[in-house]
């Protein structure tokens, strides 16, 4: 889910750079920010238990994280245009590092609000790095292989969403003592929270060190992109595209898709902990998070082949209907069937973001880059829909019923896929100038 600002760099001037070592580090960036985003699914149940939060309050983790896309996306793009891709990547990495280190005072103060602030800073850095990565990977090699490099790099993003929870869940969730937080008060409660959140701190401190190392390598290569140029564009021109039905509906579907995907991922641990499902501990349920994201990884490779022979709109509709069916199966069954049908939604999610994105931007021509920037602001759905899903869970007293909201999101996506199954007519660029 990477922002692609309207930029015109050396790639367009035929000055692509054959720098395999830089490609490696850009792929590392995809891996890191994908993994960091998926770690939210691990720390949500941890913080929920330690701070005795309801689901709405726990979902503030995702709200603060994904709000950065709405607030930082455009300023981040402006920053990259001003200082360039490589220095922009360094700025994003250092911001991510600061966000990780802010977990230290958050733990020492045992204050939930400081954890949320740390997550917002961390996410702000992620957004800046995402502004850089797609166009940068396109620059680093022959133009004719740019698409394959980008696809390969995005696979690293999915790999990160699998590996980070696989490693992080046992560390973050596996240390909770047999203590009822609600029985503790005052200094005893603060001491317990400080001790238990130290496992979160250790994880993110290690990430900060890794980010500093990657930032240093990128900084030493900051002058590798010779002749880099960026074109300033009108924000109003991008937002005007929302009046075009296909594009506007596609932007809405990005909002709903990210919201649905994040909502389900955020609830996996608490859902599987339910006695009627698997009745697992936090650590036991956390071990299943990678299966959800692995489905997206596998489906991305399989879907890339399928989309060559089947209408993307029809595949999108099929997958969205499949996600709805899996929600219905999960919420109306028990045990392993309920658990694995929920996890299989990750497989249905796999092709949704790139397919919605490409279908929405189809026919935009020279306005495609403007559309790209605006559509990616819709990733803010990852802040809004999970919060609303948590509120439904609290109000209805049921996680199963709260999944009705993601199901509605998928229904709208299914409609968009069917609506966009036919090639788009070219949009009149002059109308949005």
Coordinates of C-alpha atoms in Angstrom, one line a residue:
X1 CA 0.0 0.0 0.0
X2 CA 2.4 2.6 -1.2
X3 CA 1.8 6.2 -2.0
X4 CA 2.9 7.3 -5.5
X5 CA 3.2 11.0 -5.7
X6 CA 3.2 12.8 -9.0
X7 CA 6.9 12.8 -9.7
X8 CA 9.0 12.9 -12.8
X9 CA 12.5 11.7 -12.2
X10 CA 15.4 10.3 -14.1
X11 CA 13.3 7.3 -15.0
X12 CA 11.4 9.4 -17.5
X13 CA 14.5 10.8 -18.9
X14 CA 15.9 7.4 -19.6
X15 CA 18.4 7.7 -16.9
X16 CA 17.6 4.6 -14.9
X17 CA 20.4 3.4 -12.7
X18 CA 21.7 -0.1 -12.5
X19 CA 22.3 -0.3 -8.8
X20 CA 21.6 -3.8 -7.5
X21 CA 22.7 -2.9 -4.0
X22 CA 20.2 -0.1 -3.8
X23 CA 17.4 -2.4 -5.0
X24 CA 18.2 -4.7 -2.1
X25 CA 17.8 -1.9 0.4
X26 CA 14.5 -0.7 -1.2
X27 CA 13.2 -4.2 -0.9
X28 CA 14.3 -4.2 2.7
X29 CA 12.2 -1.1 3.2
X30 CA 9.1 -2.9 1.8
X31 CA 9.8 -5.8 4.2
X32 CA 10.3 -3.5 7.2
X33 CA 7.2 -1.2 6.8
X34 CA 5.0 -4.2 6.0
X35 CA 6.2 -6.0 9.1
X36 CA 5.8 -3.0 11.4
X37 CA 2.3 -2.4 10.2
X38 CA 1.3 -6.1 10.9
X39 CA 2.8 -5.9 14.4
X40 CA -0.1 -3.7 15.4
X41 CA -2.2 -6.9 15.4
X42 CA 0.1 -8.3 18.1
X43 CA 0.3 -5.3 20.4
X44 CA -3.5 -4.6 20.4
X45 CA -4.4 -7.6 22.6
X46 CA -1.4 -6.9 24.8
X47 CA -2.3 -3.3 25.5
X48 CA -6.0 -4.2 25.7
X49 CA -5.3 -6.5 28.6
X50 CA -2.7 -4.4 30.4
X51 CA -4.8 -1.2 30.2
X52 CA -8.2 -3.0 30.6
X53 CA -9.5 -1.5 27.4
X54 CA -12.7 -2.1 25.6
X55 CA -12.5 -2.9 21.9
X56 CA -13.2 0.7 20.9
X57 CA -10.3 1.9 23.0
X58 CA -8.0 -0.9 21.8
X59 CA -8.7 0.0 18.2
X60 CA -7.3 3.4 18.8
X61 CA -4.0 1.7 18.0
X62 CA -5.0 1.4 14.4
X63 CA -6.8 4.8 14.4
X64 CA -3.6 6.6 15.5
X65 CA -1.5 4.5 13.1
X66 CA -3.6 5.0 10.0
X67 CA -4.5 8.6 10.7
X68 CA -1.0 9.3 9.6
X69 CA -1.9 8.5 6.0
X70 CA -4.5 11.3 6.0
X71 CA -2.3 13.8 7.8
X72 CA 1.2 13.0 6.6
X73 CA 0.6 11.7 3.1
X74 CA 0.6 15.0 1.2
X75 CA 3.2 16.8 3.4
X76 CA 5.4 13.6 3.0
X77 CA 5.1 13.8 -0.8
X78 CA 6.0 17.5 -0.7
X79 CA 9.1 16.7 1.5
X80 CA 10.2 14.0 -1.0
X81 CA 9.8 16.4 -3.9
X82 CA 11.9 18.9 -2.1
X83 CA 14.8 16.8 -0.8
X84 CA 14.7 13.8 -3.2
X85 CA 14.0 10.1 -2.9
X86 CA 17.1 9.0 -1.0
X87 CA 17.1 11.8 1.5
X88 CA 13.4 11.4 1.8
X89 CA 13.8 7.7 2.6
X90 CA 16.4 8.6 5.3
X91 CA 13.9 11.1 6.8
X92 CA 11.2 8.5 6.9
X93 CA 13.5 5.9 8.4
X94 CA 14.7 8.2 11.1
X95 CA 11.1 9.2 11.9
X96 CA 10.2 5.5 12.3
X97 CA 13.2 5.1 14.6
X98 CA 12.1 7.9 16.8
X99 CA 8.6 6.4 16.9
X100 CA 10.1 3.0 18.0
X101 CA 12.2 4.7 20.7
X102 CA 9.1 6.6 22.1
X103 CA 7.9 3.2 23.3
X104 CA 10.5 3.5 26.1
X105 CA 8.9 6.6 27.8
X106 CA 5.5 5.1 27.1
X107 CA 6.5 2.0 29.1
X108 CA 8.2 3.9 31.9
X109 CA 5.1 6.1 32.4
X110 CA 2.7 3.1 31.9
X111 CA 0.4 5.5 29.9
X112 CA -1.7 4.2 27.0
X113 CA -1.9 7.7 25.4
X114 CA 1.9 7.8 25.0
X115 CA 1.9 4.5 23.3
X116 CA -0.6 5.9 20.8
X117 CA 1.5 9.0 20.2
X118 CA 4.5 6.7 19.6
X119 CA 2.5 4.7 17.1
X120 CA 1.5 7.9 15.2
X121 CA 5.1 9.0 15.0
X122 CA 6.1 5.6 13.8
X123 CA 3.4 5.5 11.2
X124 CA 4.3 9.0 10.0
X125 CA 7.8 7.7 9.1
X126 CA 6.2 4.7 7.4
X127 CA 4.1 7.0 5.2
X128 CA 7.1 9.0 4.1
X129 CA 9.0 5.8 3.3
X130 CA 6.0 4.5 1.3
X131 CA 6.0 7.8 -0.7
X132 CA 9.5 7.0 -1.8
X133 CA 9.6 3.2 -2.4
X134 CA 7.4 2.6 -5.5
X135 CA 9.0 5.3 -7.7
X136 CA 12.4 4.6 -6.3
X137 CA 12.3 0.9 -7.2
X138 CA 11.3 1.9 -10.7
X139 CA 14.4 4.1 -11.1
X140 CA 16.8 1.4 -10.0
X141 CA 17.2 -0.6 -13.2
X142 CA 16.0 -0.9 -16.8
X143 CA 12.6 0.6 -17.5
X144 CA 11.4 -2.6 -19.2
X145 CA 11.7 -4.6 -16.0
X146 CA 10.3 -1.9 -13.6
X147 CA 7.0 -3.7 -13.2
X148 CA 8.6 -7.0 -12.3
X149 CA 10.9 -5.3 -9.7
X150 CA 7.9 -3.5 -8.1
X151 CA 5.9 -6.8 -7.9
X152 CA 8.9 -8.6 -6.4
X153 CA 9.4 -5.7 -3.9
X154 CA 5.7 -5.8 -2.9
X155 CA 6.2 -9.5 -2.2
X156 CA 8.8 -8.5 0.3
X157 CA 6.1 -6.3 1.9
X158 CA 3.8 -9.3 2.3
X159 CA 6.7 -11.4 3.6
X160 CA 7.3 -8.8 6.3
X161 CA 3.6 -9.1 7.4
X162 CA 4.2 -12.8 7.9
X163 CA 7.6 -12.8 9.6
X164 CA 7.2 -9.9 12.0
X165 CA 4.1 -11.4 13.8
X166 CA 5.7 -14.8 13.7
X167 CA 8.7 -13.6 15.6
X168 CA 7.0 -10.8 17.6
X169 CA 3.9 -12.6 18.9
X170 CA 5.8 -15.0 21.2
X171 CA 8.0 -12.2 22.6
X172 CA 5.2 -9.6 23.1
X173 CA 2.3 -11.9 24.0
X174 CA 4.0 -14.9 25.6
X175 CA 5.1 -13.2 28.8
X176 CA 1.9 -12.2 30.5
X177 CA 1.9 -13.4 34.1
X178 CA -1.1 -15.2 35.7
X179 CA -2.3 -11.9 37.2
X180 CA -5.7 -10.2 36.8
X181 CA -5.0 -6.6 35.9
X182 CA -8.4 -5.5 37.2
X183 CA -7.3 -6.7 40.7
X184 CA -4.3 -4.3 40.8
X185 CA -4.4 -0.6 41.7
X186 CA -2.1 2.3 42.2
X187 CA 1.7 1.7 42.2
X188 CA 1.2 -2.1 41.9
X189 CA -0.7 -1.6 38.7
X190 CA 1.8 0.8 37.2
X191 CA 4.7 -1.5 38.1
X192 CA 2.9 -4.5 36.4
X193 CA 2.2 -2.5 33.3
X194 CA 5.8 -1.2 33.2
X195 CA 7.2 -4.8 33.6
X196 CA 4.9 -6.3 30.9
X197 CA 5.3 -3.5 28.4
X198 CA 9.0 -3.9 28.6
X199 CA 8.6 -6.8 26.2
X200 CA 7.1 -4.4 23.7
X201 CA 9.9 -1.9 24.3
X202 CA 12.6 -4.6 23.7
X203 CA 11.0 -5.5 20.3
X204 CA 10.7 -1.9 19.1
X205 CA 14.1 -0.9 20.4
X206 CA 15.6 -3.7 18.3
X207 CA 13.6 -2.4 15.3
X208 CA 15.0 1.1 16.0
X209 CA 18.5 -0.2 15.8
X210 CA 17.8 -2.0 12.5
X211 CA 16.2 1.2 11.1
X212 CA 19.2 3.2 12.0
X213 CA 21.5 0.8 10.2
X214 CA 19.3 0.9 7.0
X215 CA 19.1 4.7 7.2
X216 CA 22.9 4.9 7.4
X217 CA 23.3 2.8 4.3
X218 CA 20.8 4.8 2.4
X219 CA 22.5 8.1 3.5
X220 CA 25.8 7.0 2.2
X221 CA 24.2 6.4 -1.1
X222 CA 22.2 9.6 -1.1
X223 CA 23.8 11.0 -4.2
X224 CA 23.4 8.0 -6.4
X225 CA 20.3 9.3 -8.2
X226 CA 21.8 11.9 -10.6
X227 CA 19.5 14.3 -12.4
X228 CA 16.5 13.6 -10.2
X229 CA 13.6 16.0 -10.9
X230 CA 10.1 16.4 -9.5
X231 CA 7.1 18.2 -10.9
X232 CA 4.9 20.2 -8.6
X233 CA 1.2 19.6 -9.1
X234 CA -2.1 21.0 -8.0
X235 CA -3.8 19.3 -5.0
X236 CA -7.2 20.5 -6.2
X237 CA -6.7 18.7 -9.6
X238 CA -6.3 15.4 -7.8
X239 CA -9.4 15.9 -5.6
X240 CA -11.4 16.9 -8.6
X241 CA -11.0 13.4 -10.0
X242 CA -13.3 12.1 -7.2
X243 CA -16.2 13.5 -9.3
X244 CA -15.4 10.8 -11.9
X245 CA -17.6 7.9 -10.9
X246 CA -15.2 5.0 -11.5
X247 CA -12.3 6.8 -9.7
X248 CA -14.5 8.1 -6.8
X249 CA -15.9 4.6 -6.2
X250 CA -12.5 3.1 -6.4
X251 CA -11.1 5.5 -3.8
X252 CA -14.0 4.6 -1.5
X253 CA -13.3 0.9 -2.0
X254 CA -9.6 1.5 -1.0
X255 CA -10.9 3.1 2.2
X256 CA -13.3 0.2 2.9
X257 CA -10.8 -2.5 1.9
X258 CA -8.0 -1.3 4.2
X259 CA -10.5 -0.8 6.9
X260 CA -11.9 -4.3 6.6
X261 CA -8.5 -6.0 6.3
X262 CA -7.1 -4.1 9.4
X263 CA -10.3 -4.8 11.4
X264 CA -10.1 -8.5 10.9
X265 CA -6.4 -8.7 11.5
X266 CA -6.7 -6.6 14.7
X267 CA -9.4 -9.0 16.1
X268 CA -7.7 -12.3 15.3
X269 CA -6.2 -12.8 18.8
X270 CA -9.3 -12.0 20.8
X271 CA -11.5 -13.9 18.3
X272 CA -9.5 -17.1 18.6
X273 CA -9.3 -16.7 22.4
X274 CA -13.1 -17.1 22.6
X275 CA -14.1 -20.5 24.2
X276 CA -16.5 -21.2 21.3
X277 CA -13.7 -20.8 18.8
X278 CA -10.3 -22.2 20.0
X279 CA -10.1 -21.0 23.6
X280 CA -6.4 -20.1 23.2
X281 CA -4.1 -18.0 25.3
X282 CA -2.9 -14.6 24.0
X283 CA 0.4 -16.2 22.8
X284 CA -1.4 -19.2 21.3
X285 CA -3.8 -17.1 19.4
X286 CA -1.0 -14.7 18.3
X287 CA 0.8 -17.6 16.6
X288 CA -2.1 -17.7 14.1
X289 CA -1.7 -14.1 12.9
X290 CA 0.9 -15.0 10.3
X291 CA -1.5 -17.4 8.7
X292 CA -3.8 -14.5 7.9
X293 CA -1.1 -12.5 6.3
X294 CA 0.5 -15.6 4.6
X295 CA -2.8 -16.0 2.7
X296 CA -2.3 -12.6 1.2
X297 CA 1.2 -13.5 0.3
X298 CA 0.3 -16.7 -1.5
X299 CA -2.8 -15.2 -3.1
X300 CA -0.7 -12.3 -4.5
X301 CA 1.5 -14.7 -6.5
X302 CA -1.4 -16.9 -7.6
X303 CA -3.6 -13.8 -8.4
X304 CA -0.9 -12.2 -10.5
X305 CA -1.1 -15.2 -12.9
X306 CA -4.9 -15.4 -12.8
X307 CA -5.4 -11.7 -13.6
X308 CA -3.6 -12.2 -16.9
X309 CA -6.4 -14.4 -18.2
X310 CA -9.5 -13.3 -16.2
X311 CA -11.1 -9.9 -16.0
X312 CA -9.7 -8.1 -12.9
X313 CA -13.1 -6.7 -12.1
X314 CA -14.6 -10.2 -12.0
X315 CA -11.8 -11.6 -9.9
X316 CA -12.2 -8.7 -7.5
X317 CA -16.0 -9.4 -7.2
X318 CA -15.3 -13.1 -6.7
X319 CA -12.8 -12.5 -3.9
X320 CA -15.0 -9.9 -2.2
X321 CA -18.0 -12.3 -2.2
X322 CA -15.6 -15.1 -1.0
X323 CA -14.6 -12.9 2.0
X324 CA -18.3 -12.3 2.8
X325 CA -19.0 -16.0 2.7
X326 CA -16.0 -16.8 5.0
X327 CA -17.3 -14.2 7.5
X328 CA -20.7 -15.9 7.5
X329 CA -19.1 -19.3 7.9
X330 CA -16.9 -18.2 10.7
X331 CA -19.6 -16.3 12.7
X332 CA -22.1 -19.2 12.4
X333 CA -19.8 -22.1 13.3
X334 CA -17.5 -23.1 16.1
X335 CA -14.0 -24.4 16.8
X336 CA -11.5 -24.9 14.0
X337 CA -14.0 -24.2 11.2
X338 CA -14.7 -20.7 12.7
X339 CA -11.0 -20.1 13.2
X340 CA -9.7 -21.1 9.8
X341 CA -12.5 -19.6 7.8
X342 CA -11.7 -16.2 9.4
X343 CA -8.0 -16.7 8.7
X344 CA -8.7 -17.6 5.0
X345 CA -10.1 -14.1 4.5
X346 CA -6.4 -13.1 4.1
X347 CA -6.3 -15.2 0.9
X348 CA -9.4 -13.3 -0.4
X349 CA -7.7 -10.0 0.5
X350 CA -4.6 -10.7 -1.5
X351 CA -5.4 -9.1 -4.9
X352 CA -7.8 -6.5 -3.6
X353 CA -5.6 -3.4 -3.0
X354 CA -3.7 -3.5 -6.3
X355 CA -6.7 -4.5 -8.3
X356 CA -8.9 -1.8 -6.9
X357 CA -6.1 0.7 -7.4
X358 CA -5.5 -0.2 -11.0
X359 CA -9.2 -0.4 -11.9
X360 CA -9.9 3.0 -10.3
X361 CA -6.9 4.7 -12.1
X362 CA -7.7 3.1 -15.4
X363 CA -8.3 5.6 -18.1
X364 CA -6.9 8.6 -16.1
X365 CA -3.9 9.0 -18.5
X366 CA -1.7 11.9 -17.5
X367 CA -3.8 12.3 -14.4
X368 CA -2.9 8.8 -13.1
X369 CA -0.3 10.1 -10.7
X370 CA -2.6 12.7 -9.2
X371 CA -5.2 9.9 -8.8
X372 CA -2.6 7.7 -7.2
X373 CA -1.8 10.2 -4.5
X374 CA -5.4 10.9 -3.7
X375 CA -6.5 7.3 -3.7
X376 CA -3.7 6.3 -1.3
X377 CA -5.0 8.9 1.2
X378 CA -8.0 6.6 1.4
X379 CA -5.8 4.2 3.4
X380 CA -7.1 6.3 6.3
X381 CA -9.9 3.7 6.2
X382 CA -7.5 1.6 8.3
X383 CA -8.2 4.2 11.1
X384 CA -11.9 4.6 10.8
X385 CA -13.4 1.1 10.1
X386 CA -11.5 -0.7 12.9
X387 CA -12.6 1.9 15.4
X388 CA -16.2 1.5 14.3
X389 CA -15.9 -2.3 14.3
X390 CA -14.6 -2.1 17.9
X391 CA -17.5 0.2 18.9
X392 CA -20.0 -2.4 17.5
X393 CA -18.3 -5.2 19.4
X394 CA -18.6 -3.2 22.6
X395 CA -22.2 -2.1 21.9
X396 CA -23.4 -5.5 20.8
X397 CA -21.2 -7.5 23.2
X398 CA -20.2 -9.8 20.3
X399 CA -17.1 -10.0 18.1
X400 CA -19.1 -12.1 15.6
X401 CA -21.7 -9.4 15.1
X402 CA -19.0 -6.7 14.8
X403 CA -17.7 -8.5 11.7
X404 CA -20.9 -7.4 9.9
X405 CA -19.2 -4.1 9.2
X406 CA -16.2 -5.6 7.3
X407 CA -18.8 -7.8 5.4
X408 CA -20.6 -4.6 4.3
X409 CA -17.2 -3.2 3.2
X410 CA -16.6 -6.3 1.0
X411 CA -20.1 -6.0 -0.4
X412 CA -19.4 -2.5 -1.8
X413 CA -16.1 -3.8 -3.2
X414 CA -17.9 -6.6 -4.9
X415 CA -20.2 -4.1 -6.6
X416 CA -17.2 -2.0 -7.7
X417 CA -15.5 -5.0 -9.2
X418 CA -18.6 -5.8 -11.3
X419 CA -19.1 -2.1 -12.2
X420 CA -15.4 -1.9 -13.4
X421 CA -15.3 -5.2 -15.1
X422 CA -15.2 -3.5 -18.5
X423 CA -12.3 -1.3 -19.7
X424 CA -12.6 2.3 -18.7
X425 CA -13.1 5.1 -21.2
X426 CA -10.3 7.7 -21.2
X427 CA -10.9 10.6 -18.8
X428 CA -10.7 14.1 -20.3
X429 CA -7.5 15.4 -18.6
X430 CA -8.4 19.0 -19.5
X431 CA -11.6 18.8 -17.5
X432 CA -9.5 18.3 -14.3
X433 CA -6.7 20.7 -15.1

